[in-house]
Structures are given as C-alpha cells and as structure tokens.
Short mmCIF file of C-alpha atoms in Angstrom, two decimals:
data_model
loop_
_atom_site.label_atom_id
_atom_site.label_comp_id
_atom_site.label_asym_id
_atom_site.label_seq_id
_atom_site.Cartn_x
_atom_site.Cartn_y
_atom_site.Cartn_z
CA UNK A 1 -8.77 -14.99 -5.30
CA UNK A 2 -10.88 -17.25 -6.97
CA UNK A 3 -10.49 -20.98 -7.83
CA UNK A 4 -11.78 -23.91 -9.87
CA UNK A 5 -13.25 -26.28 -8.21
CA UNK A 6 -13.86 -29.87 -9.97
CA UNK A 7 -17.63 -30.74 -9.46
CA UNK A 8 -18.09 -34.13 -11.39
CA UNK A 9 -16.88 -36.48 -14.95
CA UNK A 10 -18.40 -34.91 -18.13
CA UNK A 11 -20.05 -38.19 -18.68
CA UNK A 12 -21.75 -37.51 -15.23
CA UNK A 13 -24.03 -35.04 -17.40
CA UNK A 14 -26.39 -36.33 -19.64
CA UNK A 15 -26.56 -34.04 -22.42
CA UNK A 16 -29.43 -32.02 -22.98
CA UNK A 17 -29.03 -32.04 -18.84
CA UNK A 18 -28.51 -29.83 -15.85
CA UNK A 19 -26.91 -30.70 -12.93
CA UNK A 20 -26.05 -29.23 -9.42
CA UNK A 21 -23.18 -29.04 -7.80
CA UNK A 22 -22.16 -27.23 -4.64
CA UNK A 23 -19.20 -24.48 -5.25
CA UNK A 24 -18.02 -22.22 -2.81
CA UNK A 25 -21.18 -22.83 -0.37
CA UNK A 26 -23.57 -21.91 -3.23
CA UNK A 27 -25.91 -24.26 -5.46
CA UNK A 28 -24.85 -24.07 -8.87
CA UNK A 29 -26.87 -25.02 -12.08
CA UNK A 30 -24.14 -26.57 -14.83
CA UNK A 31 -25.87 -27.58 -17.97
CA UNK A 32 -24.65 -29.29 -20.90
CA UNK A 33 -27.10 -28.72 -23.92
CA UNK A 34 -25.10 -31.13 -26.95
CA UNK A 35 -22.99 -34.02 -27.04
CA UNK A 36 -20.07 -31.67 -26.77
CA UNK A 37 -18.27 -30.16 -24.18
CA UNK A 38 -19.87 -27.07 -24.18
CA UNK A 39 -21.09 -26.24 -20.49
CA UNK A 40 -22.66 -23.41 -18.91
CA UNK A 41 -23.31 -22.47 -14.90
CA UNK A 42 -25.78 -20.33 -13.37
CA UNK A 43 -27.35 -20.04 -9.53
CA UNK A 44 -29.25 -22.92 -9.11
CA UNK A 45 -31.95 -20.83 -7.27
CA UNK A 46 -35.01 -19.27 -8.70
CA UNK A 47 -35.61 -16.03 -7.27
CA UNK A 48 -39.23 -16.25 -8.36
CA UNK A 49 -40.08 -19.69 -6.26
CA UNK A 50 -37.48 -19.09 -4.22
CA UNK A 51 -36.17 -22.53 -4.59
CA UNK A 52 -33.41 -24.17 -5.97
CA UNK A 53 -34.76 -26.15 -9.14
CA UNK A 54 -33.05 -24.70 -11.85
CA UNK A 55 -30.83 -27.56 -12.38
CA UNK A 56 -33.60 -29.43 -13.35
CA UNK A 57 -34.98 -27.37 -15.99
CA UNK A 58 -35.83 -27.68 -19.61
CA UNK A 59 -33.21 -26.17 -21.89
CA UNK A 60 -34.67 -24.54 -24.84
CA UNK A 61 -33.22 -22.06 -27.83
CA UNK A 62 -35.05 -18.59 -28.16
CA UNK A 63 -33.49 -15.55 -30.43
CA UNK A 64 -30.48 -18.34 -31.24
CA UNK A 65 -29.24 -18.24 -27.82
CA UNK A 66 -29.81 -21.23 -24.80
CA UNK A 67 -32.29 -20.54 -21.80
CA UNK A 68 -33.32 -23.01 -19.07
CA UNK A 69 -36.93 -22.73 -18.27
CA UNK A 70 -37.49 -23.13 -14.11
CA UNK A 71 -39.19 -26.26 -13.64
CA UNK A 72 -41.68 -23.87 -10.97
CA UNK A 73 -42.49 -20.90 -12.49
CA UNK A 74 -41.93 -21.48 -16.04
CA UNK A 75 -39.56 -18.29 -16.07
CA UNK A 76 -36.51 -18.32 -18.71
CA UNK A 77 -32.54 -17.67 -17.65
CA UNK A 78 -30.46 -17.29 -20.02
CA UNK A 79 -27.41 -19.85 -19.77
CA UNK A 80 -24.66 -17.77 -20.95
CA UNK A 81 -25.51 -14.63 -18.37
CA UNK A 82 -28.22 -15.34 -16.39
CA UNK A 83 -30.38 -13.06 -17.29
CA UNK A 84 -34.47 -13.64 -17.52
CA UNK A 85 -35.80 -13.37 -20.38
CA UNK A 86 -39.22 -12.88 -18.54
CA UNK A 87 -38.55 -10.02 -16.44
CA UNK A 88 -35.11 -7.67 -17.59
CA UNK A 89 -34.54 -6.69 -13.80
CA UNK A 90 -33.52 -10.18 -12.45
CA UNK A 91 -30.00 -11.64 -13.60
CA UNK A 92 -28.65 -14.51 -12.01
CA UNK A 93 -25.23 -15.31 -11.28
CA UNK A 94 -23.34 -16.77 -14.20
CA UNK A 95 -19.91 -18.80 -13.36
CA UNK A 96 -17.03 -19.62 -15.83
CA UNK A 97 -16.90 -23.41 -16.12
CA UNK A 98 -14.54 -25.47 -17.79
CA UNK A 99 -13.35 -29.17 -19.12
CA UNK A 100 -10.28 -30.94 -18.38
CA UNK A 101 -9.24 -34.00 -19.09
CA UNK A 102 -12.99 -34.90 -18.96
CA UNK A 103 -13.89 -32.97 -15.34
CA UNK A 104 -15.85 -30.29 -15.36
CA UNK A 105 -14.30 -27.56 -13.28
CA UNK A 106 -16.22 -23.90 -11.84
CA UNK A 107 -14.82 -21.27 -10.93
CA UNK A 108 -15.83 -19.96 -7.15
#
C-alpha cells in the first residue's frame, strides 16, 4: 500500500525550481514550474550520467507540454511521465504529488 509522504512547505520551492526530496529510499525530482501550485515528481536520477541531478535542471516547454533538461547530458524528461524526449526507450519514474494546506506531499 502506498502512502504520501510530506517532503517540504510549498514556499520551500522557488518557482520555476526543482527540488529533491528523499521518498521511500529513492531520490525524487519535484518541480514547480509557475507561481501556482502545480507540482510534478520524477526520479531524480539520470540514467544517461548516471547521477542524480535532475532536480537541478532547467525546465523548459516543448510541443506545449513541461520537460526538465539534465543539467549533465542535456537530455529532456518530460515532467508529467517521465519520458525522454531524446531517446523514446527511457521513461523515468513519475510520482503523484500533491498540496495541502501548503505541504507538498508524494506518494511512495
């Protein structure tokens, strides 16, 4: 059974940001692109450095939809599903993340 786990304040996240957080022993990527409180959550790894860097990436719109470009290797995930736009075969793992009462919950 999965839960939600409370990671940090929305305020905590600049937007136009990414942040990490650690959720169920894995690194997790939440970014909030606007002022509002639209998130989204992906792996924070990059399985083409093999590091985890994605947090810190560079959120950019392609095809109307939000990517993060990895701060490495320049690759783009989308931040709804986690899949790269670069190379169809690799998808990262996408989590459901959520706002209450101004903290930002993910679900493990």
């Amino acid at each position: 059974m999965s839960q939600w786990i409370d990671v940090c304040q929305l305020t905590q996240i600049t937007p136009g940001t990414g942040v990490c957080a650690l959720v169920g022993g894995q690194q997790v990527a939440i970014f909030r692109p606007h002022t509002d409180e639209q998130l989204f959550a992906i792996s924070n790894m990059d399985p083409f450095a093999q590091a985890n860097v994605l947090s810190r990436g560079i959120i950019c719109q392609h095809d109307q939809q939000l990517w993060v470009a990895s701060p490495l290797k320049k690759q783009r995930f989308n931040l709804a599903d986690g899949r790269c736009l670069d190379n169809p075969t690799v998808t990262l793992a996408s989590y459901p993340v959520q706002v209450r009462s101004g903290v930002v919950s993910v679900q493990a």
